[in-house]
Amino acid sequence: MLNPRQQTLLDCVRKHITISVEELAQQLDVTTQTVRRDVKAMVDAKLLARYHGGVGLLSSTENIAYPQRQVMNADAKRRIGKAVAARVPDGCSLILNLGTTTEEVARALHQHSNLHVVTNNLNVASMLASNTASEVIVAGGVVRARDRGIVGEATIDFIRQFKVDIGIIGISSIEFDGVLRDFDAREVKVAQTIIEQSRQVWLVADSSKFGRQALVKMAHLSQIDVLFTDAPPPPELAGLLRENEVELVLAT
């Protein structure tokens, strides 16, 4: 679990892509020894990478491991999950995709009634399955051992059978030009299908996703109806949200 200083350090690295230990110490107003200790812990946890003379983000081709993502920004994700659940009416149909934030949405939906939830996330299915007042429909396909996500052509074919009220999707990266990206091409194809099969698309992403790098383009902010996040987006993203009439919901 990151402490507040380490979270600020991670945010600084995300902003600069690569940065020296000395610059981090200056920005955080701590000693270089403190920065080096934090960096070592975060490198060991596979949250950052060391480079000659400094520290930087991990490769844009590989996501942070699922156990680490479960604890990163956990409070923000819980708040986002509750904010989404507060807007979901009883009796509607949903698709929830992969991601630790969509799992928090599922956790917050547990008391809803008469929901019809389609998902390619076995963690989501497990969380909602004990709610006897709702129905959970699990997509077929290949199960990824690392996070219990279901992907592949069979998953896409299955989801195309449905047209739901709300598609709730997570994402790894929201670039400053509004492009939404993720790391796994198979996962991206499933998410694109969810967008196509949803009357409204709600994006759930904590603020650490702003400006982050990832390999595969999934969609654009203009294809989203509502963005749920935990902090105001940078000015360029805020402008794009207004321009494309995307509702912004801040989970406080």
mmCIF file of C-alpha atoms in Angstrom:
data_model
loop_
_atom_site.group_PDB
_atom_site.id
_atom_site.type_symbol
_atom_site.label_atom_id
_atom_site.label_comp_id
_atom_site.label_asym_id
_atom_site.label_seq_id
_atom_site.Cartn_x
_atom_site.Cartn_y
_atom_site.Cartn_z
ATOM 1 C CA MET A 1 0.000 0.000 0.000
ATOM 2 C CA LEU A 2 1.440 3.370 -1.001
ATOM 3 C CA ASN A 3 1.703 6.077 1.627
ATOM 4 C CA PRO A 4 0.756 9.659 0.606
ATOM 5 C CA ARG A 5 4.366 10.638 -0.176
ATOM 6 C CA GLN A 6 4.891 7.586 -2.366
ATOM 7 C CA GLN A 7 1.631 8.270 -4.191
ATOM 8 C CA THR A 8 2.800 11.846 -4.845
ATOM 9 C CA LEU A 9 6.144 10.490 -6.048
ATOM 10 C CA LEU A 10 4.361 8.145 -8.463
ATOM 11 C CA ASP A 11 2.229 11.022 -9.747
ATOM 12 C CA CYS A 12 5.393 13.112 -10.345
ATOM 13 C CA VAL A 13 6.984 10.315 -12.362
ATOM 14 C CA ARG A 14 3.815 9.864 -14.416
ATOM 15 C CA LYS A 15 3.818 13.578 -15.184
ATOM 16 C CA HIS A 16 7.458 13.682 -16.292
ATOM 17 C CA ILE A 17 7.794 10.103 -17.697
ATOM 18 C CA THR A 18 11.409 10.049 -16.414
ATOM 19 C CA ILE A 19 12.842 12.194 -13.632
ATOM 20 C CA SER A 20 16.016 12.300 -11.530
ATOM 21 C CA VAL A 21 16.159 11.450 -7.842
ATOM 22 C CA GLU A 22 17.368 14.991 -7.119
ATOM 23 C CA GLU A 23 14.378 16.545 -8.894
ATOM 24 C CA LEU A 24 12.009 14.257 -7.008
ATOM 25 C CA ALA A 25 13.603 15.225 -3.692
ATOM 26 C CA GLN A 26 13.167 18.904 -4.543
ATOM 27 C CA GLN A 27 9.546 18.524 -5.611
ATOM 28 C CA LEU A 28 8.636 16.411 -2.568
ATOM 29 C CA ASP A 29 10.736 18.535 -0.161
ATOM 30 C CA VAL A 30 12.504 15.474 1.269
ATOM 31 C CA THR A 31 16.065 14.155 1.223
ATOM 32 C CA THR A 32 17.468 12.153 -1.678
ATOM 33 C CA GLN A 33 17.936 9.251 0.743
ATOM 34 C CA THR A 34 14.183 9.234 1.433
ATOM 35 C CA VAL A 35 13.451 9.287 -2.304
ATOM 36 C CA ARG A 36 15.868 6.416 -2.941
ATOM 37 C CA ARG A 37 14.195 4.309 -0.224
ATOM 38 C CA ASP A 38 10.758 4.984 -1.711
ATOM 39 C CA VAL A 39 11.984 4.320 -5.238
ATOM 40 C CA LYS A 40 13.554 1.020 -4.209
ATOM 41 C CA ALA A 41 10.316 -0.118 -2.566
ATOM 42 C CA MET A 42 8.285 0.877 -5.622
ATOM 43 C CA VAL A 43 10.703 -0.737 -8.061
ATOM 44 C CA ASP A 44 10.571 -3.951 -5.987
ATOM 45 C CA ALA A 45 6.758 -3.763 -6.166
ATOM 46 C CA LYS A 46 7.006 -3.345 -9.969
ATOM 47 C CA LEU A 47 5.387 0.094 -9.897
ATOM 48 C CA LEU A 48 8.384 1.993 -11.306
ATOM 49 C CA ALA A 49 11.556 1.275 -13.247
ATOM 50 C CA ARG A 50 15.085 2.540 -12.558
ATOM 51 C CA TYR A 51 16.980 4.242 -15.351
ATOM 52 C CA HIS A 52 20.497 5.667 -15.487
ATOM 53 C CA GLY A 53 20.376 8.825 -13.410
ATOM 54 C CA GLY A 54 16.764 8.557 -12.376
ATOM 55 C CA VAL A 55 13.474 6.746 -12.309
ATOM 56 C CA GLY A 56 10.671 6.313 -14.826
ATOM 57 C CA LEU A 57 7.489 4.550 -15.743
ATOM 58 C CA LEU A 58 7.378 0.894 -16.612
ATOM 59 C CA SER A 59 7.154 -0.141 -20.235
ATOM 60 C CA SER A 60 4.049 0.979 -22.119
ATOM 61 C CA THR A 61 3.722 -2.589 -23.409
ATOM 62 C CA GLU A 62 3.055 -4.274 -20.051
ATOM 63 C CA ASN A 63 0.578 -3.431 -17.307
ATOM 64 C CA ILE A 64 1.346 -3.408 -13.583
ATOM 65 C CA ALA A 65 0.683 -6.820 -12.044
ATOM 66 C CA TYR A 66 -2.875 -7.417 -10.838
ATOM 67 C CA PRO A 67 -2.034 -7.768 -7.084
ATOM 68 C CA GLN A 68 -0.279 -4.387 -7.174
ATOM 69 C CA ARG A 69 -3.176 -2.776 -9.055
ATOM 70 C CA GLN A 70 -5.596 -4.058 -6.426
ATOM 71 C CA VAL A 71 -3.982 -1.912 -3.725
ATOM 72 C CA MET A 72 -3.001 1.117 -5.824
ATOM 73 C CA ASN A 73 -5.386 4.050 -5.268
ATOM 74 C CA ALA A 74 -7.730 1.636 -3.492
ATOM 75 C CA ASP A 75 -9.653 4.365 -1.651
ATOM 76 C CA ALA A 76 -10.218 6.337 -4.865
ATOM 77 C CA LYS A 77 -11.499 3.217 -6.622
ATOM 78 C CA ARG A 78 -13.905 2.488 -3.758
ATOM 79 C CA ARG A 79 -15.278 6.033 -3.965
ATOM 80 C CA ILE A 80 -15.686 5.697 -7.730
ATOM 81 C CA GLY A 81 -17.502 2.395 -7.267
ATOM 82 C CA LYS A 82 -19.954 3.967 -4.807
ATOM 83 C CA ALA A 83 -20.527 6.981 -7.077
ATOM 84 C CA VAL A 84 -21.371 4.689 -9.995
ATOM 85 C CA ALA A 85 -23.677 2.513 -7.886
ATOM 86 C CA ALA A 86 -25.549 5.625 -6.736
ATOM 87 C CA ARG A 87 -26.389 6.389 -10.379
ATOM 88 C CA VAL A 88 -27.386 2.849 -11.426
ATOM 89 C CA PRO A 89 -31.155 2.335 -11.127
ATOM 90 C CA ASP A 90 -32.661 -0.960 -10.016
ATOM 91 C CA GLY A 91 -33.992 -3.051 -12.852
ATOM 92 C CA CYS A 92 -31.484 -2.049 -15.536
ATOM 93 C CA SER A 93 -29.077 -4.075 -17.670
ATOM 94 C CA LEU A 94 -25.303 -3.639 -17.464
ATOM 95 C CA ILE A 95 -22.052 -4.914 -18.903
ATOM 96 C CA LEU A 96 -18.981 -4.713 -16.660
ATOM 97 C CA ASN A 97 -15.547 -5.432 -18.111
ATOM 98 C CA LEU A 98 -12.119 -6.113 -16.638
ATOM 99 C CA GLY A 99 -10.260 -4.022 -14.099
ATOM 100 C CA THR A 100 -9.901 -3.361 -10.396
ATOM 101 C CA THR A 101 -12.142 -0.279 -10.603
ATOM 102 C CA THR A 102 -15.022 -2.139 -12.262
ATOM 103 C CA GLU A 103 -14.652 -4.713 -9.482
ATOM 104 C CA GLU A 104 -15.257 -1.936 -6.942
ATOM 105 C CA VAL A 105 -18.368 -0.992 -8.913
ATOM 106 C CA ALA A 106 -19.587 -4.582 -8.632
ATOM 107 C CA ARG A 107 -18.913 -4.572 -4.898
ATOM 108 C CA ALA A 108 -20.977 -1.382 -4.525
ATOM 109 C CA LEU A 109 -23.879 -2.826 -6.571
ATOM 110 C CA HIS A 110 -24.414 -5.751 -4.236
ATOM 111 C CA GLN A 111 -27.582 -4.345 -2.650
ATOM 112 C CA HIS A 112 -29.303 -3.423 -5.939
ATOM 113 C CA SER A 113 -32.380 -5.313 -7.120
ATOM 114 C CA ASN A 114 -33.342 -6.841 -10.456
ATOM 115 C CA LEU A 115 -30.095 -6.023 -12.238
ATOM 116 C CA HIS A 116 -29.120 -8.031 -15.308
ATOM 117 C CA VAL A 117 -25.309 -7.990 -15.417
ATOM 118 C CA VAL A 118 -23.241 -9.357 -18.294
ATOM 119 C CA THR A 119 -19.533 -9.614 -17.552
ATOM 120 C CA ASN A 120 -16.283 -11.095 -18.805
ATOM 121 C CA ASN A 121 -14.749 -10.691 -15.344
ATOM 122 C CA LEU A 122 -14.991 -13.698 -13.017
ATOM 123 C CA ASN A 123 -14.184 -11.482 -10.019
ATOM 124 C CA VAL A 124 -17.210 -9.320 -10.832
ATOM 125 C CA ALA A 125 -19.370 -12.415 -11.311
ATOM 126 C CA SER A 126 -18.251 -13.821 -7.954
ATOM 127 C CA MET A 127 -19.029 -10.545 -6.149
ATOM 128 C CA LEU A 128 -22.548 -10.285 -7.596
ATOM 129 C CA ALA A 129 -23.496 -13.964 -7.699
ATOM 130 C CA SER A 130 -24.675 -14.021 -4.058
ATOM 131 C CA ASN A 131 -27.205 -11.259 -4.780
ATOM 132 C CA THR A 132 -30.270 -13.404 -5.447
ATOM 133 C CA ALA A 133 -32.279 -10.322 -6.459
ATOM 134 C CA SER A 134 -30.197 -9.887 -9.619
ATOM 135 C CA GLU A 135 -29.021 -12.013 -12.539
ATOM 136 C CA VAL A 136 -25.380 -12.450 -13.550
ATOM 137 C CA ILE A 137 -24.491 -13.665 -17.052
ATOM 138 C CA VAL A 138 -20.869 -14.724 -17.624
ATOM 139 C CA ALA A 139 -19.284 -14.522 -21.065
ATOM 140 C CA GLY A 140 -17.500 -17.519 -22.533
ATOM 141 C CA GLY A 141 -13.919 -17.459 -23.716
ATOM 142 C CA VAL A 142 -10.349 -17.910 -22.479
ATOM 143 C CA VAL A 143 -9.783 -17.171 -18.768
ATOM 144 C CA ARG A 144 -6.583 -15.252 -17.981
ATOM 145 C CA ALA A 145 -5.041 -16.747 -14.863
ATOM 146 C CA ARG A 146 -3.470 -13.470 -13.729
ATOM 147 C CA ASP A 147 -6.760 -11.584 -13.154
ATOM 148 C CA ARG A 148 -9.629 -14.002 -13.978
ATOM 149 C CA GLY A 149 -10.605 -11.968 -17.021
ATOM 150 C CA ILE A 150 -12.258 -13.687 -19.987
ATOM 151 C CA VAL A 151 -11.112 -12.679 -23.488
ATOM 152 C CA GLY A 152 -11.077 -13.915 -27.068
ATOM 153 C CA GLU A 153 -13.336 -14.194 -30.104
ATOM 154 C CA ALA A 154 -15.860 -16.346 -28.222
ATOM 155 C CA THR A 155 -16.204 -13.547 -25.654
ATOM 156 C CA ILE A 156 -16.868 -10.975 -28.384
ATOM 157 C CA ASP A 157 -19.476 -13.216 -30.073
ATOM 158 C CA PHE A 158 -21.209 -13.753 -26.725
ATOM 159 C CA ILE A 159 -21.404 -10.047 -25.847
ATOM 160 C CA ARG A 160 -22.812 -9.210 -29.296
ATOM 161 C CA GLN A 161 -26.002 -11.059 -28.312
ATOM 162 C CA PHE A 162 -26.892 -8.266 -25.868
ATOM 163 C CA LYS A 163 -27.860 -4.593 -26.043
ATOM 164 C CA VAL A 164 -27.645 -3.205 -22.511
ATOM 165 C CA ASP A 165 -28.667 0.045 -20.847
ATOM 166 C CA ILE A 166 -25.200 0.850 -19.499
ATOM 167 C CA GLY A 167 -21.729 -0.439 -20.330
ATOM 168 C CA ILE A 168 -19.263 0.206 -17.498
ATOM 169 C CA ILE A 169 -15.649 -0.048 -18.613
ATOM 170 C CA GLY A 170 -12.267 0.432 -16.999
ATOM 171 C CA ILE A 171 -9.147 1.609 -18.797
ATOM 172 C CA SER A 172 -5.386 1.789 -18.223
ATOM 173 C CA SER A 173 -4.653 5.089 -19.980
ATOM 174 C CA ILE A 174 -6.427 8.341 -20.860
ATOM 175 C CA GLU A 175 -4.016 10.310 -23.027
ATOM 176 C CA PHE A 176 -4.184 14.091 -23.165
ATOM 177 C CA ASP A 177 -5.603 13.980 -26.712
ATOM 178 C CA GLY A 178 -8.551 11.929 -25.423
ATOM 179 C CA VAL A 179 -7.389 8.540 -26.711
ATOM 180 C CA LEU A 180 -8.192 5.629 -24.371
ATOM 181 C CA ARG A 181 -5.578 2.884 -24.307
ATOM 182 C CA ASP A 182 -4.898 -0.468 -22.687
ATOM 183 C CA PHE A 183 -2.217 -3.158 -22.832
ATOM 184 C CA ASP A 184 -3.859 -6.337 -24.144
ATOM 185 C CA ALA A 185 -5.230 -6.307 -27.712
ATOM 186 C CA ARG A 186 -7.681 -9.109 -26.914
ATOM 187 C CA GLU A 187 -9.024 -7.222 -23.907
ATOM 188 C CA VAL A 188 -9.331 -4.058 -26.013
ATOM 189 C CA LYS A 189 -11.414 -5.850 -28.667
ATOM 190 C CA VAL A 190 -13.841 -7.020 -25.981
ATOM 191 C CA ALA A 191 -14.094 -3.485 -24.558
ATOM 192 C CA GLN A 192 -14.766 -2.088 -28.042
ATOM 193 C CA THR A 193 -17.605 -4.592 -28.418
ATOM 194 C CA ILE A 194 -19.036 -3.520 -25.045
ATOM 195 C CA ILE A 195 -19.088 0.100 -26.256
ATOM 196 C CA GLU A 196 -20.948 -0.960 -29.415
ATOM 197 C CA GLN A 197 -23.523 -2.971 -27.437
ATOM 198 C CA SER A 198 -24.277 -0.311 -24.780
ATOM 199 C CA ARG A 199 -26.871 2.463 -25.005
ATOM 200 C CA GLN A 200 -24.762 4.510 -22.591
ATOM 201 C CA VAL A 201 -21.045 4.063 -21.872
ATOM 202 C CA TRP A 202 -19.677 4.948 -18.439
ATOM 203 C CA LEU A 203 -15.892 5.075 -18.033
ATOM 204 C CA VAL A 204 -14.444 4.454 -14.553
ATOM 205 C CA ALA A 205 -10.838 5.574 -14.080
ATOM 206 C CA ASP A 206 -8.960 7.007 -11.132
ATOM 207 C CA SER A 207 -6.825 10.072 -11.762
ATOM 208 C CA SER A 208 -3.587 8.074 -12.038
ATOM 209 C CA LYS A 209 -4.772 7.057 -15.536
ATOM 210 C CA PHE A 210 -4.544 10.659 -16.837
ATOM 211 C CA GLY A 211 -1.564 10.909 -19.180
ATOM 212 C CA ARG A 212 -0.409 7.352 -18.554
ATOM 213 C CA GLN A 213 1.122 5.424 -21.455
ATOM 214 C CA ALA A 214 -0.247 2.151 -22.840
ATOM 215 C CA LEU A 215 0.183 0.345 -26.124
ATOM 216 C CA VAL A 216 -3.220 -0.412 -27.686
ATOM 217 C CA LYS A 217 -5.872 2.139 -28.680
ATOM 218 C CA MET A 218 -9.319 1.194 -27.419
ATOM 219 C CA ALA A 219 -11.524 4.228 -28.071
ATOM 220 C CA HIS A 220 -11.774 8.022 -27.676
ATOM 221 C CA LEU A 221 -13.399 10.150 -24.994
ATOM 222 C CA SER A 222 -15.963 11.248 -27.586
ATOM 223 C CA GLN A 223 -17.419 7.707 -27.418
ATOM 224 C CA ILE A 224 -18.042 8.008 -23.666
ATOM 225 C CA ASP A 225 -21.184 9.418 -22.028
ATOM 226 C CA VAL A 226 -19.973 9.736 -18.419
ATOM 227 C CA LEU A 227 -16.498 9.712 -16.838
ATOM 228 C CA PHE A 228 -16.302 8.769 -13.160
ATOM 229 C CA THR A 229 -13.000 9.702 -11.519
ATOM 230 C CA ASP A 230 -11.639 10.893 -8.173
ATOM 231 C CA ALA A 231 -9.969 14.215 -9.030
ATOM 232 C CA PRO A 232 -10.380 17.028 -11.586
ATOM 233 C CA PRO A 233 -8.683 16.122 -14.879
ATOM 234 C CA PRO A 234 -5.879 18.275 -16.351
ATOM 235 C CA PRO A 235 -7.058 21.340 -18.329
ATOM 236 C CA GLU A 236 -6.572 19.726 -21.749
ATOM 237 C CA LEU A 237 -8.703 16.723 -20.786
ATOM 238 C CA ALA A 238 -11.309 18.922 -19.087
ATOM 239 C CA GLY A 239 -11.615 20.866 -22.348
ATOM 240 C CA LEU A 240 -12.093 17.671 -24.347
ATOM 241 C CA LEU A 241 -14.800 16.493 -21.961
ATOM 242 C CA ARG A 242 -16.715 19.754 -22.414
ATOM 243 C CA GLU A 243 -16.178 19.758 -26.172
ATOM 244 C CA ASN A 244 -17.547 16.225 -26.518
ATOM 245 C CA GLU A 245 -20.344 16.727 -23.957
ATOM 246 C CA VAL A 246 -19.009 13.999 -21.674
ATOM 247 C CA GLU A 247 -20.449 14.298 -18.167
ATOM 248 C CA LEU A 248 -17.780 14.382 -15.447
ATOM 249 C CA VAL A 249 -18.592 12.856 -12.060
ATOM 250 C CA LEU A 250 -16.038 13.378 -9.263
ATOM 251 C CA ALA A 251 -16.222 10.730 -6.545
ATOM 252 C CA THR A 252 -15.603 12.554 -3.256
#
